[in-house]
Amino acid sequence: MNDVIVTKRRRSWEWRVQDQNGRVIMSGRERTRPAARYQGYRSLFMLLSVGQRPGAQQALRLGQNRESAIGGVRSDRNVRAAPAGRTLDGFTPD
């Protein structure tokens, strides 16, 4: 099950979409909490609507083209996808 986590970071709000193991799949920052919540759930919906194709996870781990691996979906410019097996900004989930 994927989760959306919203946390306060200084003057902005950070959102993360995590898988069931706590690995960050996507993350971003917004100025307001409602905007961060909206973008987090929007990203979760996009991930769920694309679905997971066989071999897509292996292609991401090998560093192949992410767009072709996840069906050509492009993310917004303030959204980053975490490399497979790593977290963003040194954040280690509990």
XYZ file of C-alpha atoms in Angstrom:
94
model
C 0.000 0.000 0.000
C 1.366 3.422 -0.932
C 1.170 6.321 1.526
C 1.219 10.104 1.191
C 3.136 11.874 3.971
C 2.989 15.678 4.443
C 5.453 17.350 6.838
C 6.319 20.951 7.707
C 9.816 22.049 6.596
C 10.698 25.600 7.651
C 8.572 27.836 5.405
C 7.245 25.099 3.150
C 5.451 21.776 3.304
C 7.086 18.625 1.974
C 5.055 15.745 0.559
C 6.254 12.212 -0.142
C 4.670 9.164 -1.712
C 6.112 6.031 -0.109
C 5.701 2.349 -0.874
C 4.817 -0.260 1.768
C 8.500 -0.611 2.714
C 8.847 3.124 3.404
C 10.929 3.901 0.312
C 10.237 7.308 -1.233
C 8.789 6.998 -4.728
C 8.059 10.683 -5.377
C 8.404 13.884 -3.368
C 8.059 17.628 -3.643
C 7.540 20.883 -1.745
C 4.724 23.405 -1.716
C 4.099 26.661 0.137
C 0.817 25.647 1.779
C -0.328 22.442 3.427
C -3.435 22.054 1.236
C -1.293 22.457 -1.893
C 1.202 19.851 -0.632
C -1.603 17.446 0.230
C -3.187 17.952 -3.190
C 0.086 17.377 -5.068
C 0.882 14.291 -2.971
C -2.470 12.659 -3.670
C -2.297 13.762 -7.312
C 1.054 11.988 -7.684
C -0.313 8.902 -5.934
C -3.276 8.858 -8.319
C -0.951 9.180 -11.334
C 1.166 6.274 -10.073
C -1.911 4.117 -9.516
C -3.516 5.030 -12.836
C -0.387 4.123 -14.797
C -0.140 0.770 -13.035
C 2.975 -1.293 -12.888
C 4.043 -3.096 -16.002
C 6.103 -6.293 -15.784
C 9.786 -5.447 -15.805
C 9.254 -1.720 -15.127
C 10.737 -1.960 -11.632
C 13.771 -3.847 -12.950
C 14.278 -1.219 -15.660
C 14.257 1.509 -13.015
C 16.796 -0.362 -10.899
C 19.109 -0.748 -13.877
C 18.923 3.003 -14.562
C 17.188 2.718 -17.910
C 14.941 5.433 -19.260
C 12.340 6.083 -16.551
C 9.750 7.522 -18.931
C 9.649 4.408 -21.072
C 9.623 2.191 -17.968
C 6.557 3.880 -16.441
C 4.615 4.394 -19.632
C 5.806 7.813 -20.777
C 4.360 9.808 -17.867
C 6.238 13.007 -17.189
C 6.288 14.565 -13.747
C 5.960 18.238 -12.867
C 9.186 20.179 -12.620
C 8.994 20.422 -8.796
C 8.472 16.650 -8.436
C 11.419 14.302 -8.160
C 11.434 10.534 -8.466
C 13.701 8.696 -6.065
C 16.263 6.321 -7.557
C 15.436 2.683 -6.850
C 16.702 1.619 -3.441
C 17.618 5.161 -2.363
C 15.881 8.025 -0.620
C 15.896 11.734 -1.424
C 17.902 14.298 0.569
C 19.310 11.640 2.887
C 15.876 11.077 4.468
C 15.527 7.634 5.961
C 11.932 6.717 6.831
C 11.166 4.994 10.153
